[in-house]
Coordinates of N, CA and C in Angstrom, one line a residue:
M581 N -23.9 112.6 55.7 CA -23.1 111.7 56.4 C -21.6 111.9 56.0
S582 N -20.8 111.8 57.0 CA -19.3 112.0 56.8 C -18.6 110.7 57.2
A583 N -17.8 110.2 56.4 CA -17.0 109.0 56.7 C -15.8 109.4 57.6
V584 N -15.4 110.7 57.5 CA -14.3 111.2 58.3 C -14.9 112.1 59.4
K585 N -14.5 111.9 60.6 CA -14.9 112.7 61.7 C -14.0 113.9 61.9
S586 N -14.5 115.0 62.2 CA -13.7 116.2 62.4 C -13.8 116.7 63.8
S587 N -12.7 117.3 64.3 CA -12.7 118.0 65.6 C -13.4 119.3 65.6
L588 N -13.8 119.8 64.4 CA -14.5 121.0 64.3 C -16.0 120.8 64.7
P589 N -16.6 121.8 65.4 CA -18.0 121.7 65.6 C -18.8 121.7 64.2
E590 N -20.0 121.2 64.2 CA -20.7 121.0 62.9 C -20.9 122.4 62.2
D591 N -21.2 123.4 62.9 CA -21.4 124.7 62.3 C -20.1 125.3 61.7
A592 N -19.0 125.1 62.4 CA -17.7 125.5 61.8 C -17.3 124.7 60.6
R593 N -17.6 123.4 60.7 CA -17.3 122.5 59.6 C -18.1 122.8 58.4
K594 N -19.4 123.2 58.5 CA -20.2 123.6 57.4 C -19.7 124.9 56.7
I595 N -19.4 125.9 57.5 CA -18.9 127.1 57.0 C -17.5 126.9 56.3
T596 N -16.7 126.2 56.9 CA -15.3 125.9 56.4 C -15.4 125.0 55.1
G597 N -16.3 124.0 55.2 CA -16.5 123.1 54.0 C -17.0 123.9 52.8
E598 N -17.9 124.8 53.0 CA -18.4 125.6 51.9 C -17.3 126.5 51.3
A599 N -16.5 127.1 52.2 CA -15.3 127.9 51.7 C -14.3 127.1 51.0
L600 N -14.0 125.9 51.5 CA -13.0 125.1 50.8 C -13.6 124.6 49.5
Q601 N -14.9 124.2 49.4 CA -15.5 123.7 48.2 C -15.4 124.8 47.1
G602 N -15.8 126.0 47.5 CA -15.8 127.1 46.6 C -14.4 127.4 46.1
A603 N -13.4 127.3 47.0 CA -12.0 127.5 46.6 C -11.6 126.5 45.6
L604 N -12.0 125.2 45.9 CA -11.6 124.1 45.0 C -12.2 124.3 43.6
V605 N -13.4 124.7 43.5 CA -14.0 124.9 42.2 C -13.3 126.0 41.4
D606 N -13.0 127.2 42.1 CA -12.4 128.3 41.4 C -11.0 127.9 41.0
L607 N -10.2 127.2 41.8 CA -8.9 126.8 41.5 C -8.9 125.8 40.3
I608 N -9.8 124.8 40.3 CA -9.8 123.9 39.1 C -10.1 124.7 37.9
D609 N -11.1 125.6 37.9 CA -11.4 126.3 36.7 C -10.3 127.3 36.3
L610 N -9.7 127.9 37.2 CA -8.5 128.7 36.9 C -7.5 128.0 36.2
G611 N -7.2 126.8 36.6 CA -6.2 125.9 36.0 C -6.6 125.5 34.6
L612 N -7.9 125.3 34.4 CA -8.4 124.9 33.0 C -8.4 126.1 32.1
V613 N -8.8 127.3 32.6 CA -8.8 128.5 31.8 C -7.4 128.8 31.4
A614 N -6.4 128.8 32.3 CA -5.0 129.1 32.0 C -4.5 128.1 31.0
K615 N -4.8 126.9 31.1 CA -4.3 125.9 30.1 C -5.0 126.1 28.7
Q616 N -6.2 126.5 28.7 CA -6.9 126.7 27.4 C -6.3 127.9 26.7
V617 N -6.1 129.0 27.4 CA -5.5 130.1 26.7 C -4.0 129.9 26.4
H618 N -3.4 129.1 27.2 CA -2.0 128.7 27.0 C -1.8 128.0 25.6
W619 N -2.7 127.1 25.3 CA -2.7 126.4 24.0 C -3.0 127.3 22.8
N620 N -3.7 128.4 23.1 CA -4.2 129.2 22.0 C -3.6 130.6 21.9
V621 N -2.7 131.0 22.7 CA -2.1 132.3 22.7 C -1.3 132.5 21.4
V622 N -1.4 133.7 20.9 CA -0.6 134.1 19.7 C -0.2 135.5 19.9
G623 N 0.9 135.9 19.2 CA 1.3 137.3 19.3 C 2.8 137.5 19.7
P624 N 3.2 138.7 19.7 CA 4.7 139.0 19.9 C 5.2 138.6 21.2
R625 N 4.3 138.5 22.2 CA 4.8 138.1 23.6 C 4.3 136.6 23.9
F626 N 4.2 135.9 22.8 CA 3.7 134.5 22.9 C 4.5 133.7 24.0
R627 N 5.8 133.7 23.8 CA 6.6 132.8 24.7 C 6.5 133.2 26.2
S628 N 6.7 134.5 26.5 CA 6.6 134.9 27.9 C 5.2 134.6 28.5
V629 N 4.2 134.9 27.8 CA 2.8 134.7 28.3 C 2.6 133.2 28.4
H630 N 3.0 132.5 27.4 CA 2.8 131.0 27.4 C 3.5 130.4 28.6
L631 N 4.7 130.8 28.9 CA 5.4 130.2 30.1 C 4.7 130.7 31.4
Q632 N 4.3 131.9 31.4 CA 3.6 132.5 32.6 C 2.3 131.7 32.9
L633 N 1.6 131.3 31.9 CA 0.4 130.6 32.0 C 0.6 129.2 32.7
D634 N 1.7 128.6 32.3 CA 2.1 127.3 32.9 C 2.3 127.5 34.4
E635 N 2.8 128.6 34.8 CA 3.0 128.8 36.2 C 1.7 128.9 37.0
V636 N 0.7 129.6 36.4 CA -0.6 129.7 37.0 C -1.2 128.3 37.1
V637 N -1.1 127.5 36.0 CA -1.7 126.1 36.1 C -1.0 125.3 37.2
T638 N 0.3 125.4 37.3 CA 0.9 124.7 38.4 C 0.4 125.1 39.8
T639 N 0.3 126.4 40.0 CA -0.2 127.0 41.2 C -1.6 126.5 41.5
A640 N -2.4 126.6 40.5 CA -3.8 126.2 40.7 C -4.0 124.7 41.0
R641 N -3.2 123.9 40.3 CA -3.3 122.5 40.6 C -2.7 122.1 42.0
Q642 N -1.6 122.7 42.3 CA -1.1 122.4 43.7 C -2.0 122.8 44.8
H643 N -2.5 124.0 44.7 CA -3.4 124.5 45.7 C -4.8 123.8 45.7
S644 N -5.2 123.4 44.6 CA -6.5 122.6 44.6 C -6.4 121.3 45.3
D645 N -5.2 120.7 45.2 CA -5.0 119.4 45.9 C -5.0 119.7 47.4
V646 N -4.3 120.7 47.8 CA -4.2 121.0 49.3 C -5.6 121.4 49.8
V647 N -6.4 122.1 49.1 CA -7.7 122.5 49.5 C -8.6 121.3 49.6
A648 N -8.6 120.4 48.6 CA -9.4 119.2 48.6 C -9.0 118.3 49.7
E649 N -7.8 118.2 50.0 CA -7.3 117.3 51.1 C -7.7 117.9 52.4
R650 N -7.7 119.2 52.6 CA -8.1 119.8 53.8 C -9.6 119.6 54.0
A651 N -10.4 119.7 52.9 CA -11.8 119.5 53.1 C -12.0 118.0 53.5
S652 N -11.3 117.1 52.9 CA -11.5 115.7 53.4 C -11.1 115.5 54.8
A653 N -10.0 116.2 55.2 CA -9.5 116.1 56.6 C -10.6 116.6 57.6
I654 N -11.4 117.5 57.2 CA -12.4 118.0 58.2 C -13.8 117.3 58.0
G655 N -13.8 116.3 57.1 CA -15.0 115.5 57.0 C -15.9 116.0 55.9
V656 N -15.4 116.8 54.9 CA -16.2 117.3 53.8 C -15.7 116.7 52.6
A657 N -16.6 116.0 51.8 CA -16.2 115.3 50.6 C -16.0 116.4 49.5
P658 N -14.8 116.6 49.0 CA -14.6 117.6 47.9 C -15.2 117.1 46.6
D659 N -15.7 118.1 45.8 CA -16.4 117.8 44.6 C -15.7 118.6 43.5
G660 N -14.9 118.0 42.7 CA -14.2 118.6 41.6 C -14.7 118.2 40.2
R661 N -15.9 117.6 40.2 CA -16.5 117.2 38.9 C -16.7 118.3 37.9
A662 N -16.6 118.1 36.7 CA -16.7 119.1 35.6 C -18.1 119.8 35.8
S663 N -19.1 119.1 36.0 CA -20.4 119.8 36.1 C -20.5 120.7 37.3
T664 N -19.9 120.4 38.4 CA -19.8 121.2 39.6 C -19.0 122.5 39.3
V665 N -17.8 122.3 38.7 CA -16.9 123.4 38.4 C -17.7 124.4 37.4
A666 N -18.3 123.8 36.4 CA -19.0 124.6 35.4 C -20.1 125.5 36.0
S667 N -20.8 124.9 37.0 CA -21.9 125.6 37.5 C -21.6 126.6 38.6
A668 N -20.4 126.5 39.2 CA -20.1 127.2 40.4 C -18.9 128.2 40.3
S669 N -18.2 128.1 39.3 CA -17.0 128.9 39.2 C -17.3 130.4 39.0
A670 N -16.3 131.2 39.5 CA -16.4 132.7 39.4 C -15.9 133.2 38.1
I671 N -15.2 132.4 37.3 CA -14.6 132.8 36.1 C -15.5 132.7 34.9
G672 N -15.5 133.8 34.2 CA -16.4 133.9 33.0 C -15.9 133.0 31.8
K673 N -16.7 133.0 30.8 CA -16.3 132.2 29.6 C -15.1 132.8 28.9
V674 N -14.3 131.8 28.4 CA -13.1 132.2 27.7 C -13.3 132.1 26.2
P675 N -12.8 133.0 25.4 CA -13.1 132.9 24.0 C -12.5 131.6 23.4
D676 N -13.1 131.1 22.3 CA -12.5 130.0 21.7 C -11.6 130.4 20.5
G677 N -10.8 129.5 20.0 CA -9.9 129.8 18.9 C -8.6 130.5 19.4
W678 N -7.9 131.0 18.5 CA -6.6 131.7 18.8 C -6.9 133.0 19.5
I679 N -6.1 133.3 20.5 CA -6.3 134.5 21.3 C -5.0 135.3 21.3
Q680 N -5.2 136.6 21.0 CA -4.0 137.5 20.9 C -3.4 137.6 22.4
D681 N -2.1 137.7 22.4 CA -1.4 137.8 23.7 C -2.0 138.9 24.7
T682 N -2.3 140.0 24.1 CA -2.9 141.1 24.9 C -4.3 140.7 25.5
D683 N -5.0 140.0 24.7 CA -6.4 139.5 25.2 C -6.2 138.4 26.2
V684 N -5.2 137.6 26.1 CA -4.9 136.5 27.1 C -4.6 137.2 28.4
V685 N -3.7 138.2 28.4 CA -3.4 138.9 29.6 C -4.6 139.5 30.2
S686 N -5.5 140.1 29.5 CA -6.7 140.7 30.0 C -7.6 139.6 30.6
T687 N -7.7 138.5 29.9 CA -8.5 137.4 30.4 C -8.0 136.9 31.7
M688 N -6.7 136.8 31.8 CA -6.1 136.3 33.1 C -6.3 137.3 34.2
V689 N -6.1 138.5 33.9 CA -6.3 139.6 35.0 C -7.7 139.5 35.5
K690 N -8.7 139.4 34.6 CA -10.1 139.3 35.0 C -10.4 138.0 35.8
A691 N -9.9 136.9 35.3 CA -10.1 135.6 36.0 C -9.4 135.6 37.4
L692 N -8.2 136.0 37.4 CA -7.5 136.1 38.7 C -8.2 137.0 39.7
S693 N -8.7 138.2 39.2 CA -9.4 139.1 40.1 C -10.6 138.5 40.6
A694 N -11.4 137.8 39.8 CA -12.6 137.2 40.3 C -12.4 136.2 41.3
V695 N -11.4 135.3 41.1 CA -11.0 134.3 42.1 C -10.5 134.9 43.4
I696 N -9.6 135.9 43.3 CA -9.0 136.5 44.4 C -10.1 137.2 45.3
E697 N -11.1 137.8 44.7 CA -12.2 138.5 45.4 C -12.9 137.4 46.2
R698 N -13.2 136.3 45.6 CA -13.9 135.2 46.4 C -13.1 134.6 47.4
M699 N -11.8 134.5 47.2 CA -10.9 133.9 48.2 C -10.8 134.8 49.4
R700 N -10.8 136.1 49.2 CA -10.8 137.0 50.3 C -12.1 136.9 51.1
E701 N -13.2 136.7 50.5 CA -14.4 136.4 51.2 C -14.3 135.2 52.1
R702 N -13.7 134.2 51.5 CA -13.5 132.9 52.2 C -12.6 133.0 53.4
I703 N -11.6 133.9 53.2 CA -10.6 134.1 54.3 C -11.4 134.7 55.5
R704 N -12.2 135.7 55.2 CA -13.0 136.3 56.2 C -14.0 135.3 56.9
A705 N -14.6 134.5 56.1 CA -15.6 133.6 56.6 C -15.0 132.5 57.5
T706 N -13.7 132.1 57.2 CA -13.1 131.1 58.0 C -12.3 131.6 59.2
D707 N -12.3 132.9 59.4 CA -11.5 133.5 60.5 C -11.8 132.8 61.9
E708 N -13.0 132.7 62.2 CA -13.4 132.1 63.5 C -13.6 130.6 63.4
P709 N -14.3 130.1 62.4 CA -14.6 128.7 62.4 C -13.4 127.8 62.3
D710 N -12.4 128.2 61.5 CA -11.2 127.3 61.3 C -10.0 128.0 60.8
P711 N -9.2 128.5 61.7 CA -8.0 129.3 61.3 C -7.0 128.4 60.5
V712 N -7.0 127.1 60.7 CA -6.1 126.3 59.9 C -6.5 126.3 58.4
S713 N -7.8 126.2 58.1 CA -8.2 126.4 56.7 C -8.0 127.8 56.2
Q714 N -8.2 128.7 57.1 CA -8.0 130.1 56.7 C -6.6 130.4 56.3
D715 N -5.6 129.7 57.0 CA -4.2 129.9 56.7 C -3.9 129.3 55.3
I716 N -4.5 128.2 54.9 CA -4.4 127.7 53.6 C -4.9 128.7 52.6
L717 N -6.1 129.2 52.8 CA -6.7 130.2 51.9 C -5.8 131.5 51.8
I718 N -5.2 131.9 52.9 CA -4.4 133.1 52.8 C -3.1 132.8 52.0
S719 N -2.5 131.7 52.2 CA -1.4 131.3 51.4 C -1.6 131.2 49.9
L720 N -2.7 130.6 49.5 CA -3.0 130.4 48.1 C -3.4 131.8 47.5
T721 N -4.1 132.6 48.3 CA -4.4 133.9 47.8 C -3.2 134.8 47.5
A722 N -2.2 134.7 48.4 CA -1.0 135.4 48.2 C -0.3 135.0 46.8
D723 N -0.3 133.7 46.6 CA 0.2 133.2 45.3 C -0.6 133.7 44.1
L724 N -1.9 133.7 44.2 CA -2.8 134.2 43.1 C -2.6 135.7 42.9
E725 N -2.4 136.4 44.0 CA -2.2 137.9 43.9 C -0.8 138.2 43.2
K726 N 0.2 137.3 43.4 CA 1.4 137.5 42.7 C 1.2 137.3 41.2
H727 N 0.5 136.2 40.8 CA 0.2 136.0 39.4 C -0.6 137.2 38.8
A728 N -1.5 137.7 39.6 CA -2.3 138.8 39.1 C -1.4 140.1 38.8
W729 N -0.5 140.3 39.8 CA 0.4 141.4 39.6 C 1.2 141.3 38.4
M730 N 1.7 140.1 38.1 CA 2.6 139.8 37.0 C 1.8 140.0 35.7
F731 N 0.6 139.6 35.6 CA -0.2 139.8 34.4 C -0.6 141.2 34.2
Q732 N -0.9 141.9 35.3 CA -1.2 143.3 35.2 C 0.0 144.1 34.7
A733 N 1.2 143.7 35.1 CA 2.4 144.4 34.7 C 2.6 144.1 33.2
E734 N 2.1 143.1 32.6 CA 2.2 142.8 31.2 C 1.3 143.7 30.4
S735 N 0.3 144.3 31.0 CA -0.6 145.1 30.3 C -0.4 146.6 30.4
V736 N 0.7 147.0 31.0 CA 1.0 148.4 31.2 C 1.7 148.9 29.9

């Protein structure tokens, strides 16, 4: 049951809703992972990496809100609960404790790569069913790819 009626046909709403829900989960987890390593980064590049992580958190939080609101707008109830995020995210486990700046960079490159790969799948999946949602996914993927580039440049 949907409390909000959508102009999308049911099959398009289902495909788009799944893409948006997956994006929401990955964005929430990306924000959490970036904040976790932000609090625990150590090393000679602490400050630059620390600040860069805050930028990722801001991006993830802003886009997660846009994605969740788009899902709501098409009649799909977004689910950002911790249990949902933990069971469906593409991001692997982050080490606990202090994390060397070089390991933080590697962790973020892997996390961003995993999320970007799934976002590109969602872009393809929403091409026909909902170009409006696809546009949102394209925009957020561009921002994530910019962060990935910047972290990769840290590891050269």
